[in-house]
Short mmCIF file of C-alpha atoms in Angstrom, two decimals:
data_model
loop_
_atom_site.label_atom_id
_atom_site.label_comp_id
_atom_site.label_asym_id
_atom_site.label_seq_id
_atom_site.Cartn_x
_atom_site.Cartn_y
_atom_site.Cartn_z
CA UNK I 21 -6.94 3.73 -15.23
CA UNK I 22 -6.26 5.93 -12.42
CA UNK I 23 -3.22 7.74 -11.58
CA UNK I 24 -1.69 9.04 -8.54
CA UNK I 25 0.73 11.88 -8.11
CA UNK I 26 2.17 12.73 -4.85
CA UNK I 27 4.48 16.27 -4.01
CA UNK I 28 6.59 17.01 -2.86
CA UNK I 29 9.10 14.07 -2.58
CA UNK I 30 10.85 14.89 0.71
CA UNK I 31 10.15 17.11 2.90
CA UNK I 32 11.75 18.50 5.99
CA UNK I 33 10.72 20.01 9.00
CA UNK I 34 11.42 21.44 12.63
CA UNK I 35 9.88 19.72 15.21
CA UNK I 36 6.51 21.90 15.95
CA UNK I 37 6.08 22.97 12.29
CA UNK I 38 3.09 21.70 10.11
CA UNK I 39 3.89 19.42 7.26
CA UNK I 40 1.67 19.64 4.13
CA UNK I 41 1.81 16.61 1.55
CA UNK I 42 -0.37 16.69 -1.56
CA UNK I 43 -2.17 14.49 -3.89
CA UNK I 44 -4.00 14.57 -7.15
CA UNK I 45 -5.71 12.14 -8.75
CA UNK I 46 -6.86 11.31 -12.24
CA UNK I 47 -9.99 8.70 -12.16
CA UNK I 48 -13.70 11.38 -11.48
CA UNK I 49 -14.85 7.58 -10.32
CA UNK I 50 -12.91 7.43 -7.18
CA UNK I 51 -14.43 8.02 -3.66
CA UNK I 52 -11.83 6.63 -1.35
CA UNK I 53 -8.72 8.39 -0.37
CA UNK I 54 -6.88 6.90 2.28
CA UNK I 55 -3.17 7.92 3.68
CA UNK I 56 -0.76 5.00 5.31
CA UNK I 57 2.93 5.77 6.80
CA UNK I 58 5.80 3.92 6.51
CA UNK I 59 8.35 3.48 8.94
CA UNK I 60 11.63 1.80 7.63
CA UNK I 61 11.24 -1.58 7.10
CA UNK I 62 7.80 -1.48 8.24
CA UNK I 63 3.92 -2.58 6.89
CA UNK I 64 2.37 0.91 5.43
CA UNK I 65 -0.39 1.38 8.43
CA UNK I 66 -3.29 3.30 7.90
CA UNK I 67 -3.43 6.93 9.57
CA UNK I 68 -6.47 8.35 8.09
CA UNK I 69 -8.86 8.08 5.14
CA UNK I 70 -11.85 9.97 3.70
CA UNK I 71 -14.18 9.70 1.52
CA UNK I 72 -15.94 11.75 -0.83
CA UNK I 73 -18.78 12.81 0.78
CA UNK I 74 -16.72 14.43 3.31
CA UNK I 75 -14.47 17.01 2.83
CA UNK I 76 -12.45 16.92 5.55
CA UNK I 77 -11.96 15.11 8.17
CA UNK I 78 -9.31 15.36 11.54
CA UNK I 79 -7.86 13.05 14.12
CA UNK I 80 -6.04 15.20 16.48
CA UNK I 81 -2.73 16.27 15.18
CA UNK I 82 -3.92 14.75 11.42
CA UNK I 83 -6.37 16.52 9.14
CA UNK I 84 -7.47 15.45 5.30
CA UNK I 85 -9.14 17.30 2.88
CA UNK I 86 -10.67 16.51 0.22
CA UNK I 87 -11.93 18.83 -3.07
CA UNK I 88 -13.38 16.48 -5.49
CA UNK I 89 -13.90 18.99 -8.11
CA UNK I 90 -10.10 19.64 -8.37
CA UNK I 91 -9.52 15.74 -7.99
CA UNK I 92 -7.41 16.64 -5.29
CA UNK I 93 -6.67 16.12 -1.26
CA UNK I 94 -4.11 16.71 1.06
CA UNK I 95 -2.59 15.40 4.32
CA UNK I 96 -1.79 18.00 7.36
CA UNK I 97 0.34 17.06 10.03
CA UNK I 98 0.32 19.57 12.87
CA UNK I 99 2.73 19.89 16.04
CA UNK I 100 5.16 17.69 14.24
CA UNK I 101 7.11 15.49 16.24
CA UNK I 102 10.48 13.18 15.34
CA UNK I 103 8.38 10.20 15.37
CA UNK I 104 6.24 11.27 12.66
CA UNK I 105 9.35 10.80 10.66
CA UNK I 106 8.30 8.25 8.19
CA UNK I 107 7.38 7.90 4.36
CA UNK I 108 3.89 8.90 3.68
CA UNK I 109 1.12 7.64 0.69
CA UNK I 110 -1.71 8.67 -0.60
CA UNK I 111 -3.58 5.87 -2.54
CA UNK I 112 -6.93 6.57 -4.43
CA UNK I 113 -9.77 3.58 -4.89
CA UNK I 114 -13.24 3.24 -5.77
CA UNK I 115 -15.24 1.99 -2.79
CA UNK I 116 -16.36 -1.40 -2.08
CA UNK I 117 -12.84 -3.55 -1.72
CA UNK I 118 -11.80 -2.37 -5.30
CA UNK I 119 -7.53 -1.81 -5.07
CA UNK I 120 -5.74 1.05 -4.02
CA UNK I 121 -3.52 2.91 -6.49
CA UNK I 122 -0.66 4.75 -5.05
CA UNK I 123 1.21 7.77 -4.89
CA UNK I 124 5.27 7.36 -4.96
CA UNK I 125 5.32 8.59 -1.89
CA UNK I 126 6.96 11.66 0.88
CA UNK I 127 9.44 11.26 3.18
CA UNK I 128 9.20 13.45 6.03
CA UNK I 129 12.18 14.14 8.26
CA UNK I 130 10.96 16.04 11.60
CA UNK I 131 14.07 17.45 13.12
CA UNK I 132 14.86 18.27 16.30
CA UNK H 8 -7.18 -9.07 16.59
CA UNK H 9 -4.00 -10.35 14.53
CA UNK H 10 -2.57 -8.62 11.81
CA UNK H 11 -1.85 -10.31 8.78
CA UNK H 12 0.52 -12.70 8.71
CA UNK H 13 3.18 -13.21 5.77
CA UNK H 14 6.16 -15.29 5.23
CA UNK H 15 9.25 -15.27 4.66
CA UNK H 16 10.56 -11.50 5.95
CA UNK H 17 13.51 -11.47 3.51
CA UNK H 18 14.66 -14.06 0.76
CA UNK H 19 17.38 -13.69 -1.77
CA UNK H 20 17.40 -16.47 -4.70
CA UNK H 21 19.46 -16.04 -8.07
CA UNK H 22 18.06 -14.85 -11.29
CA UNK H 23 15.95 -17.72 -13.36
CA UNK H 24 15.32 -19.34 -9.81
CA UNK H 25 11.59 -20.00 -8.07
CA UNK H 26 10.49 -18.70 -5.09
CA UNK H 27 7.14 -18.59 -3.02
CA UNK H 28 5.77 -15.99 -0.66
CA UNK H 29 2.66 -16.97 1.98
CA UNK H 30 0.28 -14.80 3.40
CA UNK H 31 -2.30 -15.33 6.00
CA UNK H 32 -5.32 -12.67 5.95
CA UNK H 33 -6.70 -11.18 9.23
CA UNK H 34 -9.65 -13.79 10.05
CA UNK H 35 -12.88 -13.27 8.09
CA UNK H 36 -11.89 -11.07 5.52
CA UNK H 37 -12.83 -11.89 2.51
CA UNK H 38 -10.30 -9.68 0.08
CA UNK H 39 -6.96 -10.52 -0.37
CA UNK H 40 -4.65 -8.28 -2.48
CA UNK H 41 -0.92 -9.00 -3.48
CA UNK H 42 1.11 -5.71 -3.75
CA UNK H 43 4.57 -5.68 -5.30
CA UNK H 44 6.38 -2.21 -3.86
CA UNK H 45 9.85 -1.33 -5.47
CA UNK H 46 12.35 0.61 -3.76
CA UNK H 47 10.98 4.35 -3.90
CA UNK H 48 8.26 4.16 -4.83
CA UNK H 49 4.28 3.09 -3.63
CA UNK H 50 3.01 -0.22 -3.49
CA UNK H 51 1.51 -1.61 -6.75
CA UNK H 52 -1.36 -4.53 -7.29
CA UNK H 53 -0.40 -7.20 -8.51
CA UNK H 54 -3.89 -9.34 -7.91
CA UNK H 55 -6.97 -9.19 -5.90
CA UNK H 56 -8.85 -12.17 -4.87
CA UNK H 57 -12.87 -12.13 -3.29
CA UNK H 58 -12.54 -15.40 -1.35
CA UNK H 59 -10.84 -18.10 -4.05
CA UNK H 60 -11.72 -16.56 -7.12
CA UNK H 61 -9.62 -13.81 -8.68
CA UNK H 62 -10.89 -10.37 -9.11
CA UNK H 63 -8.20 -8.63 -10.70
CA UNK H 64 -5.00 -10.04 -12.15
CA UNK H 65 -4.92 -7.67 -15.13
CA UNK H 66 -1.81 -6.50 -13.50
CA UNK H 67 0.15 -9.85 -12.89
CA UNK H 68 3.01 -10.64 -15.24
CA UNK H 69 1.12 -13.92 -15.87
CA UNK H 70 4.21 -15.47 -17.58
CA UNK H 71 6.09 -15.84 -14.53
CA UNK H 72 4.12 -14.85 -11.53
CA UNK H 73 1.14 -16.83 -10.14
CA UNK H 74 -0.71 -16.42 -7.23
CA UNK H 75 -3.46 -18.54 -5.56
CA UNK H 76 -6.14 -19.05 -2.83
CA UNK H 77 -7.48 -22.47 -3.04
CA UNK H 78 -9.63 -22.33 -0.19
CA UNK H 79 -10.56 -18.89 0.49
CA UNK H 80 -7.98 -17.46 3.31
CA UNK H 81 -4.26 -18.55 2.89
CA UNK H 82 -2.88 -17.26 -0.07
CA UNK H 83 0.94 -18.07 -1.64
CA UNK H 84 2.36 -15.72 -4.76
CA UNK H 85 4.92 -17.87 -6.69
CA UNK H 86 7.75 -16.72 -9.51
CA UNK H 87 8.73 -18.75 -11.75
CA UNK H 88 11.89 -18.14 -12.90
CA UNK H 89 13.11 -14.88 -11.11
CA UNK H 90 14.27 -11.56 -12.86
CA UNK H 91 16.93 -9.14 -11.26
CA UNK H 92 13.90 -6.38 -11.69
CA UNK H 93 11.30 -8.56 -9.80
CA UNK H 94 13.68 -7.53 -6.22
CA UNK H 95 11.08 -6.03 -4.46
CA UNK H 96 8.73 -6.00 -0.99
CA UNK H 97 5.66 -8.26 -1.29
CA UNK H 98 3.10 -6.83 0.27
CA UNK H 99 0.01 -8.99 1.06
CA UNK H 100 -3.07 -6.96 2.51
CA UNK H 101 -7.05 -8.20 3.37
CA UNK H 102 -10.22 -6.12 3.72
CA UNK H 103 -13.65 -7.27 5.09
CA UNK H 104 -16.14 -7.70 2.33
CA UNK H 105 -18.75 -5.91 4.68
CA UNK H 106 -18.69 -2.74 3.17
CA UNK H 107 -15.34 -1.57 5.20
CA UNK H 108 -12.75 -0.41 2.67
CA UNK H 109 -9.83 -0.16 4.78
CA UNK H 110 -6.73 -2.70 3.79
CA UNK H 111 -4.85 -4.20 6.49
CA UNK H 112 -1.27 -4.66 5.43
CA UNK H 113 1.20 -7.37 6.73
CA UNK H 114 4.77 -7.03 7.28
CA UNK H 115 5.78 -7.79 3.59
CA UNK H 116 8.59 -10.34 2.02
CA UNK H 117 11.69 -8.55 0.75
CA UNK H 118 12.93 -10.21 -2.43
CA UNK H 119 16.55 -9.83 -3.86
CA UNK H 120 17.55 -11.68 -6.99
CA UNK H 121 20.85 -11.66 -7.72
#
């Protein structure tokens, strides 16, 4: 089945910095990648997704990419700010309502 | 529209006890999943349902944990009896079966077994 790893773990930054979190992934059959944050004590909410006809994709301060070949994609956050202080997933899926496997996870500390 | 509902937030129960989790989906989807997420680490299925049939429960420690969705939209996860490694957040999420794969997740129940 497929298998998620996530890196790094934690991960601090100063406010304005970029924030890189990686993922790789283990299934060729996948074509879904989406990314969810967690606040504390919070539902994971969807940020931003792609899929694997795209390669990357940006929503202003968020970017994905996406290399299929390497069975891998990333999340950028630009201009970080302390609210984007959260834990972040990556989760990998086959289209079409199939589940979402998950990574264990970053969290990001913006500081101040 | 309204998220997904779920109920209760928090429950704590002592080991070999039973104890049920509800979850409403967002209206009209279709796909219901049941995530168990343990402290540190990313949410994990536990079983998908496509209306009231099951999809996936290949995951689902079927010798204490049962889940249903008799008619299609409210769903409850039961265990029956309780380990100290089942304390956990219960996530419940839905998806539209019109080609959309994005999963709505509700707030989640945390479960401590003591």
């Amino acid at each position: 089945g497929e298998n998620v790893e996530q890196h790094p773990s934690t991960l601090s930054v100063q406010e304005g910095d970029s924030a890189v979190i990686k993922c790789t992934y283990s299934d060729s059959a996948s074509n879904y990648f989406p990314w969810y944050k967690q606040e504390l004590g919070k539902r994971p909410q969807l940020i931003i997704d792609i899929r694997s006809n795209v390669g990357e994709k940006k929503d202003q301060r968020i970017a994905v990419t996406l290399n299929k070949t390497a069975k891998h994609f990333s999340l950028h956050i630009t201009e970080t700010q302390p609210e984007d202080s959260a834990v972040y997933f990556c989760a990998a899926s086959i289209s079409g309502n199939t589940p979402l496997v998950f990574g264990k996870g970053t969290r990001l500390s913006v500081i101040a | 529209e309204a998220g997904v509902a779920q109920s209760p937030r928090y429950k704590i129960i002592e080991k070999r006890q039973s104890v049920a989790f509800w979850c409403n989906p967002i209206s009209g989807h279709a796909t219901l999943y049941w995530y168990q997420q343990i402290l540190g680490q990313g949410p994990k299925l536990l079983i998908q349902f496509q209306n009231n049939g099951v999809v996936d429960d290949s995951q689902l420690p079927k010798d204490r944990f049962s889940a249903e969705r008799l008619k299609g939209v409210d769903s409850t996860l039961k265990i029956q009896p309780a380990k100290l490694e089942d304390s956990a957040v219960y996530l419940c999420a839905s998806s539209s079966s019109a080609g959309s794969d994005t999963q709505y997740f509700g707030p989640g129940t945390r479960l401590t077994v003591l």
